[in-house]
Short mmCIF file of C-alpha atoms in Angstrom, two decimals:
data_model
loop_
_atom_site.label_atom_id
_atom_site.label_comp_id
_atom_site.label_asym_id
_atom_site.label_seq_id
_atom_site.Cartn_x
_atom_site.Cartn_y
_atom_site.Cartn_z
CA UNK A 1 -14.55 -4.29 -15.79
CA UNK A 2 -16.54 -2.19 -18.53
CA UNK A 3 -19.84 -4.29 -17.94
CA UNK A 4 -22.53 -3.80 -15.15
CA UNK A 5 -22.62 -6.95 -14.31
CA UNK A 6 -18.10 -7.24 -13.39
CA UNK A 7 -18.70 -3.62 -11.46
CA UNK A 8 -21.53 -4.46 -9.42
CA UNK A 9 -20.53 -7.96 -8.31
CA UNK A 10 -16.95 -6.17 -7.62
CA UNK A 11 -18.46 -4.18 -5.33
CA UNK A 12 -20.45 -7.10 -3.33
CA UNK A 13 -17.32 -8.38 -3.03
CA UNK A 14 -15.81 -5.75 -1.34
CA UNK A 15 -18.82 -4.81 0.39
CA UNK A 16 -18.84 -8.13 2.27
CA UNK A 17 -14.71 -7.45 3.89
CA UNK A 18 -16.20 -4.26 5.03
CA UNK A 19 -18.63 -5.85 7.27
CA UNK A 20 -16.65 -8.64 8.48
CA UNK A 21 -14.67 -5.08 9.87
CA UNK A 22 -12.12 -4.19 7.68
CA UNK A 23 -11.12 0.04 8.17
CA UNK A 24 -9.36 0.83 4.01
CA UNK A 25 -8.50 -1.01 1.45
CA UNK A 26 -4.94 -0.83 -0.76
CA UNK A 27 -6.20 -1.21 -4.22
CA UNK A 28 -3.70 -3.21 -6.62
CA UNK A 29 -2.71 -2.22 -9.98
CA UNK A 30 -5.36 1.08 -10.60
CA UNK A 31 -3.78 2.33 -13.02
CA UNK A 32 -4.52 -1.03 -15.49
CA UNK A 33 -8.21 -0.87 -14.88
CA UNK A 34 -10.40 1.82 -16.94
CA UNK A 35 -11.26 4.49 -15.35
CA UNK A 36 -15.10 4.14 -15.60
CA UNK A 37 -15.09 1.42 -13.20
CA UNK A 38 -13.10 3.28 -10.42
CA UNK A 39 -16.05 6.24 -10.98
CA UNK A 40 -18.51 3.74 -10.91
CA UNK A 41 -17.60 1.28 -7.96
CA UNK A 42 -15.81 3.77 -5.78
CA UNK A 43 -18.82 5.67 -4.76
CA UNK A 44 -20.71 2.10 -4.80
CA UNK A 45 -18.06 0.99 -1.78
CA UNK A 46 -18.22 4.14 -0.03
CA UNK A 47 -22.11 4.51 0.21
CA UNK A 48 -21.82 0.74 1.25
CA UNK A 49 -19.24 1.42 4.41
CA UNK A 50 -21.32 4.80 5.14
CA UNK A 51 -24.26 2.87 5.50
CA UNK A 52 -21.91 0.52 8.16
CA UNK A 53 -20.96 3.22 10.63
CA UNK A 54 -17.60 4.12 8.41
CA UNK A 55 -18.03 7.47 6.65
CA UNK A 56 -14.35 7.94 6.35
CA UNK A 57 -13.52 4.48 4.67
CA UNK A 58 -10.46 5.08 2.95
CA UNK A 59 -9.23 3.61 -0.18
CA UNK A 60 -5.70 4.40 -2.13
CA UNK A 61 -4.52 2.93 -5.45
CA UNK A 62 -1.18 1.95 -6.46
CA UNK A 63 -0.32 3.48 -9.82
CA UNK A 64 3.16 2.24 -10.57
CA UNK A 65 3.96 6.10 -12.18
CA UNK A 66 6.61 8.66 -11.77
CA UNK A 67 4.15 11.04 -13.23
CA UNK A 68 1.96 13.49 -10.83
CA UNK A 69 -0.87 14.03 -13.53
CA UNK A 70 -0.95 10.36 -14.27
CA UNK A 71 -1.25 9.48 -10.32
CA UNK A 72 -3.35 12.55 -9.65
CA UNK A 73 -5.84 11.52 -12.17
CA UNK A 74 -7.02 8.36 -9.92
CA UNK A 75 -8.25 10.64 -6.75
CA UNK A 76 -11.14 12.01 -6.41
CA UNK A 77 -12.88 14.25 -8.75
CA UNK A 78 -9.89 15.35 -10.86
CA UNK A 79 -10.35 15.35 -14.28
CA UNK A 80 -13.55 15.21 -13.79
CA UNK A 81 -16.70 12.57 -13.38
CA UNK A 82 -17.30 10.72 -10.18
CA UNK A 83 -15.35 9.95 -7.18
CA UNK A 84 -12.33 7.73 -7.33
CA UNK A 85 -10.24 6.82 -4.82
CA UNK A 86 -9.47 8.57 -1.58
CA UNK A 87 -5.27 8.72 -2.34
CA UNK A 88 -2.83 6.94 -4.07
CA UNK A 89 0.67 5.30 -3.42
CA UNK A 90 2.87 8.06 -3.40
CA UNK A 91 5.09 6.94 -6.26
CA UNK A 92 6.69 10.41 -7.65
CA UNK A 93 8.29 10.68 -4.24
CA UNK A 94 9.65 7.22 -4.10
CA UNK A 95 11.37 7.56 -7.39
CA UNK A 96 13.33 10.11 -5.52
CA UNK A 97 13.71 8.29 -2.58
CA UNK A 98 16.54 6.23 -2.89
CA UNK A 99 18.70 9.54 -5.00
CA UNK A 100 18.22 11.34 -2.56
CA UNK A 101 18.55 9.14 0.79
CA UNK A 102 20.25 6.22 -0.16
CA UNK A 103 22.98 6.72 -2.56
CA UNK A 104 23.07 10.46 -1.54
CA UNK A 105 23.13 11.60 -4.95
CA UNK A 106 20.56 13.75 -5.60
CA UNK A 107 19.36 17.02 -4.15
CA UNK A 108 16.61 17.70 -2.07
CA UNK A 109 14.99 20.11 -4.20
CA UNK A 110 13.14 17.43 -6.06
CA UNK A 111 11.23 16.75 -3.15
CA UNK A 112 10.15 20.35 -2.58
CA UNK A 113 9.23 20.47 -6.23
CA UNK A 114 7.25 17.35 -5.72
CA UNK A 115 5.26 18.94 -2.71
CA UNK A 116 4.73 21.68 -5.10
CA UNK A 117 3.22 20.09 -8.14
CA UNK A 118 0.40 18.28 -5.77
CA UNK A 119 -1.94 21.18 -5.69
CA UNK A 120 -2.38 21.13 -9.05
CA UNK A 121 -2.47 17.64 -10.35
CA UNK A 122 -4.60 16.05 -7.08
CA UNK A 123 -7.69 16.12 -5.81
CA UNK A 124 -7.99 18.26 -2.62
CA UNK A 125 -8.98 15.90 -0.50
CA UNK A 126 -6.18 13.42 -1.56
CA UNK A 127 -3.37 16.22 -0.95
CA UNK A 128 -2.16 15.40 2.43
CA UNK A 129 -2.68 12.21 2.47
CA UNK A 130 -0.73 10.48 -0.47
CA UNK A 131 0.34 7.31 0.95
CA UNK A 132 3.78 7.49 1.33
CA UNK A 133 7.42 4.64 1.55
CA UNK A 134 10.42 3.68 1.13
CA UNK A 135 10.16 0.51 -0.42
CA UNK A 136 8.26 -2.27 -0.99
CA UNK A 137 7.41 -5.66 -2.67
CA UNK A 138 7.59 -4.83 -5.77
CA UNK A 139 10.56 -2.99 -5.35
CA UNK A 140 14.22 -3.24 -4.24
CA UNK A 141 14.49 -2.48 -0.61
CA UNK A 142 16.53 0.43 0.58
CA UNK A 143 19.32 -1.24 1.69
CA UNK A 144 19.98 -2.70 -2.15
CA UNK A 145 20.81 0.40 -3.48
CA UNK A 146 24.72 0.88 -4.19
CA UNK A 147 25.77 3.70 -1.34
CA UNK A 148 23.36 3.19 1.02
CA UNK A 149 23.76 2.38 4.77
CA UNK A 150 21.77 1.99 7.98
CA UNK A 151 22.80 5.80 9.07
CA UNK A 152 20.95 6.77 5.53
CA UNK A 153 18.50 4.44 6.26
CA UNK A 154 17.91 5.95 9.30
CA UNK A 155 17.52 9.49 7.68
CA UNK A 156 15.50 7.98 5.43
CA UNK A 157 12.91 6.96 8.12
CA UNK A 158 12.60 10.22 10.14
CA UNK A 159 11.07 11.85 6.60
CA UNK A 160 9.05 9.03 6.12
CA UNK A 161 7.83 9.87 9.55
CA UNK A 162 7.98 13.33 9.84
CA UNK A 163 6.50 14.47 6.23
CA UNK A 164 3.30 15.23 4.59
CA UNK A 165 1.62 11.97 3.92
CA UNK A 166 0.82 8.69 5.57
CA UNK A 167 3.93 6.48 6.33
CA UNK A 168 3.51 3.14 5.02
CA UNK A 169 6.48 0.97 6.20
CA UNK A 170 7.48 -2.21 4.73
CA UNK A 171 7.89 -5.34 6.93
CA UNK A 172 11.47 -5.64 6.96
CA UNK A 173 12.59 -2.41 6.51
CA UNK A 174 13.14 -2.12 10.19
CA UNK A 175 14.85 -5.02 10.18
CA UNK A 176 18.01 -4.30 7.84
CA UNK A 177 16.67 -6.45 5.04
CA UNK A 178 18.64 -5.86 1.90
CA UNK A 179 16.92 -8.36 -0.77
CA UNK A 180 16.79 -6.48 -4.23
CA UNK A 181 14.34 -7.41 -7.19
CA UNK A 182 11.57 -9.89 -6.89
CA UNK A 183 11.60 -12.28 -5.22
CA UNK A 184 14.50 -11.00 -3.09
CA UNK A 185 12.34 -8.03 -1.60
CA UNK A 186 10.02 -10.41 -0.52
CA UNK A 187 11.83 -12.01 2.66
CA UNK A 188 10.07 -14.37 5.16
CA UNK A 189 9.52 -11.87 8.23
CA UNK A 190 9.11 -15.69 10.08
CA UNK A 191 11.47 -18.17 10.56
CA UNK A 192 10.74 -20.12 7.31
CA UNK A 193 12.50 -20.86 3.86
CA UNK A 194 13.49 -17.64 2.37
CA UNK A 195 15.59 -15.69 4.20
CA UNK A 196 17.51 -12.25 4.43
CA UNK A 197 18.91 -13.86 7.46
CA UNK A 198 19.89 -18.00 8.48
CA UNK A 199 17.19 -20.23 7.44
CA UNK A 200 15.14 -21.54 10.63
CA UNK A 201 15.75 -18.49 12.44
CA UNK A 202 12.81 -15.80 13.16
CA UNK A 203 13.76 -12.13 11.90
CA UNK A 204 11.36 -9.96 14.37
CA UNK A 205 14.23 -8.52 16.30
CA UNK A 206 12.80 -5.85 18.74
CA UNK A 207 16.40 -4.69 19.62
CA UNK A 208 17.26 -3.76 16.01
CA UNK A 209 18.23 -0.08 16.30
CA UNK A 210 16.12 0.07 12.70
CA UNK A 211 13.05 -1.19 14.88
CA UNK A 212 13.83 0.64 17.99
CA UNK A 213 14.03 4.18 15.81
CA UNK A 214 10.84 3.12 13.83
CA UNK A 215 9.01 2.49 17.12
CA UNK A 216 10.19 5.64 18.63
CA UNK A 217 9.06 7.62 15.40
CA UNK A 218 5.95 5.87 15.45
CA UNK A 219 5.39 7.19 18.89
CA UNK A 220 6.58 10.71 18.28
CA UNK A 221 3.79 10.54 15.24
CA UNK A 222 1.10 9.33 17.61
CA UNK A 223 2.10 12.38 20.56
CA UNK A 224 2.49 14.93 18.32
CA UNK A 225 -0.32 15.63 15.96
CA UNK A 226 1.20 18.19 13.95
CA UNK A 227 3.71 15.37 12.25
CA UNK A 228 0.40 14.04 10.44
CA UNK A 229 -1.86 16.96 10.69
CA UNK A 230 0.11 20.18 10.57
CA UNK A 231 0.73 22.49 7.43
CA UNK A 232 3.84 21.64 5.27
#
């Protein structure tokens, strides 16, 4: 990912899911790729989908990190050099997630102090948009965690919802699944071979009170522009 040649042909690659439509890209594992080719094919992508009617193409990394400096580092202009990525996954936060929701152990100041440590360690136009979750597949859902329940769950979901950020929700999540480490977090949604539920039988319940509250939050988000655009 150092050579020319790797960054360029990176970026045709990309560049050709942008114009079969695609709106953002998730980019895996940021944090194991130097930093030189983020500065170098980030801008690359983005002149690409500004080019293709999409000036705001957004991109966020995943950088497996409790630490805001480390994450920070990947967005934008901070630390310096050329543009990186739009946002990042909003790790910090999730390794308070499950202290603070799910077992009910820790306090709530944590998150505050998160909130309060973005300024300074992101880029500015990453700050309100950190990609925020619960859980996901490369880590144990919610439900795993020793003390939690669908009332905490619940809870859980109206932050995710309701907070600075953008929600990102993990299939499954609104349907009670409980699976733990890999490859238990990683349920068939459909009715195939590896299942939280009977084998055979499809898990897209629509009456699930975990759906039916993530639907209505979803809707409250859409109605009420302040939960995604107002000041924290």
């Amino acid at each position: 990912t150092e050579s020319t040649y790797v960054r360029s042909n990176m970026a045709a690659i990309y560049n050709y899911w942008i114009a079969q439509g695609f709106d953002g890209f998730r980019i895996d594992t940021t944090k194991h790729v130097d930093m030189g080719f983020w500065q170098t094919w980030c801008p690359a992508v983005h002149a690409y989908a500004a080019t293709n009617g999409l000036p705001n193409f957004f991109m966020f990394g995943e950088v497996e990190d409790g630490s805001e400096a480390k994450c920070g580092s990947y967005t934008g202009t901070m630390g310096g050099g050329a543009f990186k990525e739009d946002s990042v996954l909003d790790y910090p936060l999730y390794f308070m997630v499950n202290s603070v929701f799910a077992a009910a152990t820790g306090n709530t100041k944590q998150i505050e102090d998160h909130y309060n440590a973005i300024a300074a360690n992101y880029d500015t136009n990453s700050q309100m948009r950190l990609v925020t979750f619960l859980d996901n597949h490369d880590q144990p859902r919610f439900l795993s965690t020793s003390g939690s329940t669908a009332s905490r769950l619940q809870v859980a979901l109206t932050f995710l919802y309701t907070s600075r950020g953008i929600p990102c929700l993990y299939y499954g999540t609104e349907q009670g699944f409980n699976g733990a480490t890999d490859p238990y977090d990683r349920e068939d949604m459909f009715a195939g071979q590896f299942k939280d539920g009977p084998a055979g039988v499809d898990s897209f319940n629509m009456t699930q009170p975990l759906f039916l509250l993530s639907a209505q939050l979803n809707n409250f988000r859409r109605l009420y522009p302040e939960l995604s655009l107002g000041s924290h």
